[in-house]
Tab-separated table of C-alpha atoms in Angstrom:
chain	number	residue	atom	x	y	z
Q	99	ILE	CA	0.000	0.000	0.000
Q	100	PHE	CA	2.939	2.343	0.626
Q	101	TYR	CA	3.813	2.368	-3.065
Q	102	TYR	CA	0.511	4.162	-3.617
Q	103	PHE	CA	1.716	7.097	-1.532
Q	104	VAL	CA	5.498	6.909	-1.963
Q	105	SER	CA	7.575	7.259	-5.116
Q	106	ILE	CA	9.251	4.021	-6.167
Q	107	ASP	CA	12.545	5.955	-6.283
Q	108	ASN	CA	12.322	6.922	-2.602
Q	109	TYR	CA	14.644	4.145	-1.440
Q	110	ILE	CA	15.303	5.604	2.003
Q	111	LEU	CA	11.656	5.744	3.056
Q	112	ILE	CA	10.890	2.325	1.566
Q	113	SER	CA	13.924	0.884	3.392
Q	114	LEU	CA	12.726	2.393	6.679
Q	115	ILE	CA	9.282	0.867	6.194
Q	116	LYS	CA	10.907	-2.473	5.352
Q	117	PHE	CA	13.035	-2.200	8.500
Q	118	PHE	CA	9.913	-1.497	10.572
Q	119	TYR	CA	8.106	-4.505	9.086
Q	120	THR	CA	11.061	-6.775	9.900
Q	121	ILE	CA	11.381	-5.566	13.509
Q	122	LEU	CA	7.620	-5.874	14.024
Q	123	SER	CA	7.628	-9.411	12.638
Q	124	PHE	CA	10.621	-10.361	14.773
Q	125	TYR	CA	8.839	-9.159	17.923
Q	126	MET	CA	5.587	-11.001	17.188
Q	127	VAL	CA	7.277	-14.270	16.199
Q	128	SER	CA	9.521	-14.199	19.293
Q	129	LYS	CA	6.472	-13.734	21.532
Q	130	PHE	CA	4.915	-16.825	19.960
Q	131	PHE	CA	7.981	-18.996	20.571
Q	132	SER	CA	8.262	-17.684	24.131
Q	133	ILE	CA	5.241	-19.883	24.872
Q	134	PHE	CA	7.308	-23.000	24.184
Q	135	THR	CA	10.812	-22.099	25.336
Q	136	ASN	CA	12.815	-19.498	27.243
Q	137	TYR	CA	13.503	-15.916	26.195
Q	138	TYR	CA	16.907	-16.560	24.631
Q	139	ASN	CA	15.767	-19.473	22.493
Q	140	SER	CA	12.593	-17.702	21.363
Q	141	PHE	CA	14.731	-14.686	20.409
Q	142	LEU	CA	17.114	-16.869	18.405
Q	143	ILE	CA	14.388	-18.935	16.688
Q	144	SER	CA	12.551	-15.767	15.669
Q	145	PHE	CA	15.724	-14.202	14.254
Q	146	LEU	CA	16.633	-17.338	12.320
Q	147	PHE	CA	13.092	-17.805	11.014
Q	148	ILE	CA	12.979	-14.292	9.579
Q	149	PHE	CA	16.459	-14.503	8.038
Q	150	TRP	CA	16.404	-18.196	7.122
Q	151	PRO	CA	18.358	-18.385	3.824
Q	152	THR	CA	15.694	-20.285	1.890
Q	153	HIS	CA	13.317	-17.282	1.741
Q	154	ASP	CA	15.501	-14.162	1.762
Q	155	SER	CA	13.122	-12.356	-0.628
Q	156	THR	CA	10.583	-11.964	2.210
Q	157	VAL	CA	13.084	-9.770	4.041
Q	158	TYR	CA	14.875	-7.842	1.288
Q	159	PHE	CA	12.239	-7.588	-1.450
Q	160	PHE	CA	9.696	-5.071	-0.171
Q	161	LEU	CA	6.716	-6.431	-2.109
Q	162	ALA	CA	7.330	-9.961	-0.764
Q	163	GLN	CA	7.138	-8.988	2.904
Q	164	TYR	CA	3.425	-9.740	2.984
Q	165	LEU	CA	4.117	-13.425	3.697
Q	166	MET	CA	6.410	-12.645	6.603
Q	167	LEU	CA	3.753	-10.298	8.014
Q	168	THR	CA	1.004	-12.865	7.481
Q	169	VAL	CA	2.919	-15.480	9.464
Q	170	ALA	CA	3.922	-13.014	12.195
Q	171	PHE	CA	0.414	-11.612	12.759
Q	172	GLN	CA	-1.140	-15.062	12.993
Q	173	LEU	CA	1.531	-16.361	15.364
Q	174	TYR	CA	1.036	-13.290	17.539
Q	175	ALA	CA	-2.726	-13.881	17.545
Q	176	TYR	CA	-2.005	-17.370	18.897
Q	177	TYR	CA	0.215	-15.855	21.607
Q	178	LEU	CA	-2.518	-13.386	22.612
Q	179	LEU	CA	-5.044	-16.203	22.884
Q	180	THR	CA	-2.776	-18.147	25.239
Q	181	LYS	CA	-2.790	-15.013	27.425
Q	182	ASN	CA	-6.618	-14.795	27.142
Q	183	PHE	CA	-6.619	-11.506	25.182
Q	184	PHE	CA	-9.552	-12.610	23.042
Q	185	LYS	CA	-10.630	-9.283	21.534
Q	186	THR	CA	-7.103	-8.233	20.581
Q	187	SER	CA	-6.387	-11.665	19.152
Q	188	ILE	CA	-9.339	-11.315	16.750
Q	189	ILE	CA	-7.826	-8.101	15.371
Q	190	PHE	CA	-4.444	-9.696	14.737
Q	191	SER	CA	-6.017	-12.873	13.365
Q	192	LEU	CA	-8.052	-10.813	10.884
Q	193	LEU	CA	-4.998	-8.776	9.905
Q	194	GLY	CA	-2.957	-11.931	9.429
Q	195	SER	CA	-5.693	-13.485	7.312
Q	196	PHE	CA	-6.384	-10.506	5.057
Q	197	ILE	CA	-2.768	-9.524	4.388
Q	198	SER	CA	-2.200	-12.463	2.060
Q	199	TYR	CA	-3.914	-15.338	0.279
Q	200	GLY	CA	-1.152	-17.462	1.841
Q	201	SER	CA	-2.617	-17.088	5.329
Q	202	THR	CA	-4.747	-20.250	5.328
Q	203	PRO	CA	-1.936	-22.812	5.929
Q	204	ILE	CA	-0.809	-20.861	9.018
Q	205	ALA	CA	-4.365	-20.500	10.326
Q	206	LEU	CA	-5.087	-24.221	9.882
Q	207	GLY	CA	-1.786	-25.217	11.493
Q	208	LEU	CA	-2.415	-23.026	14.554
Q	209	PHE	CA	-6.026	-24.225	14.682
Q	210	ALA	CA	-4.702	-27.788	14.858
Q	211	LEU	CA	-2.207	-26.816	17.574
Q	212	PHE	CA	-5.034	-25.525	19.769
Q	213	ILE	CA	-6.959	-28.749	19.105
Q	214	PHE	CA	-3.888	-30.802	20.116
Q	215	ASN	CA	-3.858	-28.900	23.418
Q	216	ASN	CA	-7.632	-29.290	23.943
Q	217	SER	CA	-8.262	-25.554	23.589
Q	218	PHE	CA	-11.311	-25.852	21.327
Q	219	LYS	CA	-12.760	-22.427	22.040
Q	220	LYS	CA	-9.482	-20.650	21.312
Q	221	SER	CA	-9.067	-22.570	18.081
Q	222	LEU	CA	-12.185	-20.850	16.748
Q	223	TYR	CA	-10.603	-17.419	17.248
Q	224	ILE	CA	-7.873	-18.468	14.841
Q	225	ILE	CA	-9.884	-20.268	12.173
Q	226	ILE	CA	-13.078	-18.166	11.926
Q	227	PRO	CA	-11.293	-14.941	10.812
Q	228	ASN	CA	-9.575	-16.961	8.089
Q	229	ILE	CA	-12.866	-18.509	6.973
Q	230	ILE	CA	-14.227	-14.954	6.688
Q	231	TYR	CA	-11.227	-14.094	4.519
Q	232	ILE	CA	-11.739	-17.172	2.305
Q	233	ILE	CA	-15.381	-16.225	1.724
Q	234	TYR	CA	-14.325	-12.658	0.957
Q	235	TYR	CA	-11.655	-13.879	-1.477
Q	236	ILE	CA	-14.098	-16.124	-3.326
Q	237	PHE	CA	-16.610	-13.284	-3.694
Q	238	ILE	CA	-13.981	-10.814	-4.883
Q	239	SER	CA	-12.238	-13.081	-7.380
Q	240	LYS	CA	-14.931	-15.498	-8.527
Q	241	ILE	CA	-18.318	-13.874	-8.070
Q	242	PHE	CA	-17.822	-10.120	-8.437
Q	243	LEU	CA	-14.649	-10.544	-10.561
Q	244	ILE	CA	-13.179	-7.394	-8.996
Q	245	SER	CA	-9.673	-8.836	-8.861
Q	246	SER	CA	-7.892	-9.555	-12.124
Q	247	ILE	CA	-5.838	-12.288	-10.426
Q	248	SER	CA	-7.365	-15.338	-8.801
Q	249	ARG	CA	-5.422	-18.129	-7.123
Q	250	ILE	CA	-8.444	-20.420	-7.367
Q	251	PRO	CA	-8.554	-22.351	-10.662
Q	252	ASN	CA	-11.767	-22.482	-12.668
Q	253	SER	CA	-11.641	-26.275	-12.829
Q	254	PHE	CA	-9.770	-29.042	-11.012
Q	255	ASP	CA	-7.828	-31.843	-12.664
Q	256	PHE	CA	-7.207	-34.488	-9.996
Q	257	LEU	CA	-4.278	-36.053	-11.872
Q	258	SER	CA	-2.602	-32.692	-12.387
Q	259	LEU	CA	-3.124	-31.892	-8.727
Q	260	ILE	CA	-1.331	-35.112	-7.694
Q	261	LYS	CA	1.551	-34.412	-10.105
Q	262	ASN	CA	1.864	-30.849	-8.851
Q	263	TYR	CA	1.834	-32.014	-5.240
Q	264	ILE	CA	4.563	-34.584	-5.854
Q	265	LEU	CA	6.639	-31.905	-7.581
Q	266	GLN	CA	6.045	-29.595	-4.611
Q	267	ILE	CA	7.389	-32.256	-2.225
Q	268	VAL	CA	10.448	-32.975	-4.389
Q	269	THR	CA	11.330	-29.293	-4.727
Q	270	LEU	CA	10.688	-28.770	-1.009
Q	271	LEU	CA	13.338	-31.375	-0.178
Q	272	ASP	CA	15.769	-29.808	-2.620
Q	273	VAL	CA	15.231	-26.331	-1.159
Q	274	ASN	CA	15.704	-27.369	2.465
Q	275	ILE	CA	18.173	-30.273	2.465
Q	276	GLY	CA	19.112	-30.865	-1.180
Q	277	ILE	CA	21.816	-29.792	-3.592
Q	278	SER	CA	20.226	-26.391	-4.234
Q	279	PHE	CA	20.281	-25.680	-0.500
Q	280	LEU	CA	23.984	-26.526	-0.278
Q	281	ILE	CA	24.753	-24.342	-3.292
Q	282	LYS	CA	22.805	-21.475	-1.696
Q	283	LEU	CA	24.838	-21.787	1.510
Q	284	PHE	CA	28.104	-21.916	-0.445
Q	285	ASN	CA	27.221	-18.864	-2.548
Q	286	SER	CA	26.053	-16.993	0.552
Q	287	ILE	CA	29.376	-17.556	2.295
Q	288	LEU	CA	31.237	-16.224	-0.764
Q	289	GLU	CA	29.186	-13.002	-0.639
Q	290	ASN	CA	30.861	-11.966	2.622
Q	291	ASN	CA	33.627	-9.415	2.993
Q	292	LEU	CA	35.862	-8.529	5.924
Q	293	PHE	CA	33.235	-6.245	7.446
Q	294	THR	CA	30.378	-8.785	7.328
Q	295	LEU	CA	32.642	-11.548	8.660
Q	296	THR	CA	33.613	-9.298	11.571
Q	297	ILE	CA	29.953	-8.513	12.279
Q	298	SER	CA	29.095	-12.224	12.109
Q	299	ILE	CA	31.756	-13.109	14.672
Q	300	ALA	CA	30.812	-10.187	16.941
Q	301	THR	CA	27.093	-11.092	16.800
Q	302	SER	CA	27.785	-14.738	17.606
Q	303	ILE	CA	30.012	-13.829	20.567
Q	304	LEU	CA	27.354	-11.416	21.832
Q	305	LEU	CA	24.641	-14.085	21.665
Q	306	ILE	CA	26.772	-16.589	23.554
Q	307	PHE	CA	27.663	-13.913	26.116
Q	308	ILE	CA	23.983	-13.079	26.678
Q	309	LYS	CA	23.232	-16.747	27.066
Q	310	LYS	CA	25.906	-17.292	29.714
Q	311	ARG	CA	25.101	-14.128	31.661
Q	312	ASN	CA	21.450	-15.020	32.059
Q	313	SER	CA	20.506	-17.135	35.040
Q	314	LEU	CA	18.103	-19.311	33.027
Q	315	ASN	CA	19.274	-22.749	31.987
Q	316	PHE	CA	19.360	-22.214	28.248
Q	317	ASN	CA	20.494	-25.750	27.511
Q	318	LYS	CA	17.222	-27.106	28.829
Q	319	PHE	CA	15.132	-26.960	25.681
Q	320	GLN	CA	12.089	-29.195	25.930
Q	321	PHE	CA	11.150	-30.418	22.473
Q	322	ASP	CA	7.450	-29.819	21.772
Q	323	SER	CA	6.163	-32.594	19.527
Q	324	LYS	CA	2.735	-30.984	19.135
Q	325	LEU	CA	4.305	-27.762	17.888
Q	326	SER	CA	6.468	-29.702	15.431
Q	327	ILE	CA	3.447	-31.592	14.094
Q	328	ALA	CA	1.614	-28.281	13.645
Q	329	PHE	CA	4.581	-26.921	11.668
Q	330	ILE	CA	4.615	-30.052	9.505
Q	331	LEU	CA	0.885	-29.600	8.850
Q	332	ILE	CA	1.539	-25.993	7.817
Q	333	ILE	CA	4.151	-27.196	5.320
Q	334	PHE	CA	1.943	-29.827	3.686
Q	335	ILE	CA	-1.120	-27.583	3.612
Q	336	SER	CA	0.956	-24.870	1.930
Q	337	LEU	CA	2.184	-27.423	-0.623
Q	338	PHE	CA	-1.436	-28.341	-1.352
Q	339	MET	CA	-2.303	-24.660	-1.789
Q	340	PHE	CA	0.524	-24.121	-4.290
Q	341	ALA	CA	-0.218	-27.426	-6.046
Q	342	THR	CA	-3.817	-26.300	-6.485
Q	343	THR	CA	-2.943	-22.912	-7.943
Q	344	GLY	CA	-0.018	-24.256	-9.985
Q	345	GLY	CA	1.587	-20.833	-9.671
Q	346	TYR	CA	4.677	-21.512	-7.565
Q	347	TYR	CA	7.094	-24.331	-6.917
Q	348	GLN	CA	9.638	-24.451	-4.119
Q	349	VAL	CA	12.738	-22.585	-5.310
Q	350	ILE	CA	15.689	-21.082	-3.490
Q	351	PHE	CA	17.504	-18.747	-5.879
Q	352	ASN	CA	14.984	-16.184	-7.081
Q	353	LEU	CA	12.252	-13.925	-5.752
Q	354	GLY	CA	9.858	-16.874	-5.806
Q	355	ASN	CA	11.700	-18.344	-2.824
Q	356	ARG	CA	9.256	-16.483	-0.586
Q	357	VAL	CA	6.952	-19.519	-0.759
Q	358	SER	CA	9.445	-21.584	1.243
Q	359	ILE	CA	8.819	-19.418	4.310
Q	360	TYR	CA	6.380	-22.052	5.610
Q	361	SER	CA	9.029	-24.759	5.982
Q	362	SER	CA	11.465	-22.368	7.661
Q	363	LEU	CA	9.287	-22.333	10.778
Q	364	LEU	CA	10.054	-25.988	11.380
Q	365	PHE	CA	13.711	-25.856	10.357
Q	366	SER	CA	14.588	-22.787	12.443
Q	367	TYR	CA	12.903	-24.417	15.457
Q	368	LEU	CA	14.767	-27.698	14.928
Q	369	PHE	CA	18.063	-25.891	14.345
Q	370	VAL	CA	17.951	-24.102	17.705
Q	371	TYR	CA	16.879	-27.313	19.441
Q	372	ILE	CA	19.753	-29.325	17.935
Q	373	ILE	CA	22.506	-26.779	18.720
Q	374	GLN	CA	21.806	-26.826	22.445
Q	375	ASN	CA	24.957	-28.930	22.793
Q	376	LYS	CA	27.627	-26.580	24.248
Q	377	LYS	CA	30.340	-27.933	21.974
Q	378	ILE	CA	28.616	-26.935	18.740
Q	379	ASN	CA	26.492	-23.995	19.900
Q	380	PHE	CA	28.904	-21.164	19.092
Q	381	PHE	CA	30.110	-22.600	15.787
Q	382	ALA	CA	26.560	-23.362	14.624
Q	383	ILE	CA	25.439	-19.813	15.405
Q	384	LEU	CA	28.567	-18.393	13.759
Q	385	PHE	CA	27.940	-20.461	10.624
Q	386	ALA	CA	24.317	-19.232	10.475
Q	387	MET	CA	25.402	-15.609	10.954
Q	388	ILE	CA	28.012	-15.811	8.180
Q	389	ILE	CA	25.347	-17.082	5.784
Q	390	ILE	CA	22.766	-14.484	6.860
Q	391	PHE	CA	25.164	-11.533	6.642
Q	392	GLY	CA	26.482	-12.849	3.329
Q	393	ILE	CA	22.982	-12.836	1.847
Q	394	SER	CA	22.365	-9.381	3.296
Q	395	ASN	CA	25.568	-8.109	1.700
Q	396	HIS	CA	24.522	-9.647	-1.623
Q	397	TRP	CA	21.212	-7.772	-1.630
Q	398	LYS	CA	22.990	-4.595	-0.558
Q	399	ASN	CA	25.366	-4.872	-3.534
Q	400	ILE	CA	22.437	-5.526	-5.856
Q	401	GLN	CA	20.680	-2.372	-4.664
Q	402	PHE	CA	23.875	-0.338	-5.011
Q	403	ASN	CA	24.519	-1.535	-8.567
Q	404	GLN	CA	20.895	-1.179	-9.553
Q	405	ASN	CA	20.780	2.412	-8.306
Q	406	ASN	CA	23.959	3.223	-10.201
Q	407	ILE	CA	22.533	1.811	-13.426
Q	408	ILE	CA	19.287	3.751	-13.033
Q	409	LYS	CA	21.315	6.898	-12.343
Q	410	ASN	CA	23.512	6.305	-15.398
Q	411	ILE	CA	20.437	5.773	-17.546
Q	412	SER	CA	19.000	9.106	-16.428
Q	413	LEU	CA	22.317	10.912	-17.107
Q	414	ASN	CA	23.035	9.279	-20.474
Q	415	GLN	CA	22.734	11.973	-23.122
Q	416	LYS	CA	22.269	9.437	-25.939
Q	417	LEU	CA	19.246	8.033	-24.159
Q	418	LYS	CA	17.856	11.518	-23.579
Q	419	ASN	CA	18.161	12.266	-27.294
Q	420	TYR	CA	16.776	8.884	-28.326
Q	421	SER	CA	13.432	9.377	-30.042
Q	422	ASN	CA	12.869	6.207	-32.078
Q	423	ASN	CA	9.963	4.010	-31.106
Q	424	ASN	CA	12.079	0.925	-30.465
Q	425	ILE	CA	12.409	-1.457	-27.527
Q	426	LEU	CA	15.576	-0.553	-25.668
Q	427	PHE	CA	17.528	-3.276	-23.857
Q	428	ILE	CA	20.277	-2.222	-21.466
Q	429	THR	CA	22.911	-4.761	-20.436
Q	430	SER	CA	25.673	-4.340	-17.903
Q	431	GLU	CA	28.169	-6.109	-15.686
Q	432	PHE	CA	25.401	-6.070	-13.083
Q	433	ALA	CA	23.307	-8.413	-15.230
Q	434	ARG	CA	26.121	-10.952	-15.342
Q	435	TYR	CA	26.681	-10.413	-11.609
Q	436	CYS	CA	23.033	-11.218	-10.930
Q	437	MET	CA	23.085	-14.340	-13.051
Q	438	SER	CA	26.153	-15.583	-11.198
Q	439	PHE	CA	23.956	-15.770	-8.106
Q	440	ARG	CA	20.997	-16.981	-10.159
Q	441	LEU	CA	18.693	-14.085	-9.416
Q	442	SER	CA	15.268	-14.086	-10.934
Q	443	ASN	CA	14.487	-12.545	-14.280
Q	444	PHE	CA	12.166	-10.141	-12.482
Q	445	LEU	CA	14.995	-7.966	-11.226
Q	446	LEU	CA	16.700	-7.935	-14.606
Q	447	THR	CA	13.648	-7.158	-16.690
Q	448	SER	CA	11.895	-4.747	-14.359
Q	449	SER	CA	14.941	-2.741	-13.364
Q	450	LEU	CA	17.267	-2.857	-16.342
Q	451	SER	CA	15.066	-2.474	-19.388
Q	452	ILE	CA	13.189	0.499	-20.779
Q	453	SER	CA	10.296	-0.351	-23.056
Q	454	PHE	CA	9.793	1.352	-26.404
Q	455	LYS	CA	8.820	-0.313	-29.697
Q	456	GLY	CA	11.299	-2.321	-31.752
Q	457	THR	CA	14.776	-3.467	-30.701
Q	458	LEU	CA	17.973	-1.686	-29.758
Q	459	ILE	CA	20.749	-3.021	-27.528
Q	460	LEU	CA	23.076	-0.606	-25.692
Q	461	LYS	CA	25.837	-1.044	-23.130
Q	462	SER	CA	25.605	0.726	-19.774
Q	463	VAL	CA	28.720	0.838	-17.589
C-alpha cells in the first residue's frame, strides 16, 4: 500500500518501512515462541526464522514482505489467545488473514495446535477470521470478478493436482536439504567481505555472552512434539495450496523463494533445538550468521549496482536524445553479476530495461 503514496525511487523511506516490518515481525514471532521455550531461544528462533536463507526475498524484497507479516500476525494472535486476550487476538487474526492469500496454511496449522492442546474455544478465534477471509476472497475473485488475479482455478484436474503435489514435495526437499540448499549456503558464504565476517563473529560472541550471563538454563530446551506436528501440517497444507494454484514451486535462488517461508518455521525451530549442545552452539550460530550476513551483503550490492545503473540511464545523453519508437535493452556487468547468483528474471527485466517499440541493444557501464 505504501507504493501508492510513496515514489518508487524513494529508497530511504521504503527501506525504513521495510526495516519497521522486519522488527515488528521479529517481535511477534519471538512472543509466539516464548510460549514454548525461554527468552533466549525464542529470540534466536525468531531471528533465524525471519532470516532463514531459503526465503531471503521476504526480508529484502519489499513487495514480498506480505508473507512474513502474514505469518507473524497469525503467530502473535495465537500468543494473545494463550494469554486470554480474546478481543485483541481477533484483530491480529483478521490482519494476518487478510494480508495475504497465503494465510490459510498458518491458520489451519495453529487451529490444529489448539486442538492438540484441547483448547477448542481458542481454536475458533484463529480459524473463523480466516474462513471470513476465504469467503471474501471467493466473492472478490470469482463472483464479483473485482480482482484480475485469482489463485483459485476455474476447474480441477485431480491427476494434475497429484503431479503438482509430488513436484512440490520434491522441490521442497531440494530447497531445504538438497543440492540447491547446499549451493545457496556456499554462494552466501562467498558473498561476505571482511566487514560482514567481523559482524558475524561479533554477533555470535554477543549471543553466547547473553546466554551465559542469564541465570536461566538455556540448555534445557524441551522439544514440543505438538508444535512440530503443527509446523509439519503448515508445510503440507501450503504445498497443497501451491499445487492447487499451480503458480509456484519451491525454489531457493529467485524472488519466488518467498513460498518456502512455511518450511522455515520448522527448520529454524529444529536448528535451535539441535545446537543446544555446548560444543557446537557457538560454531553453529557463527555459521548461520556468516550465511545471513552474506545474503544481506549480496542484496545490498544488488541495490547499489541497480541504483547506479538507473542513475547512469538518467544521465546518459544518448538516451535523452533517443526518439525512435524501439524497444531498448540495457545490459551491464550487473546483469552478469546477478546471473552468477541466479537471481530471478524479475529484477533484470523490471529494473534494467526500458520499453519502447522495436529493438535496440546498448551497453551501460
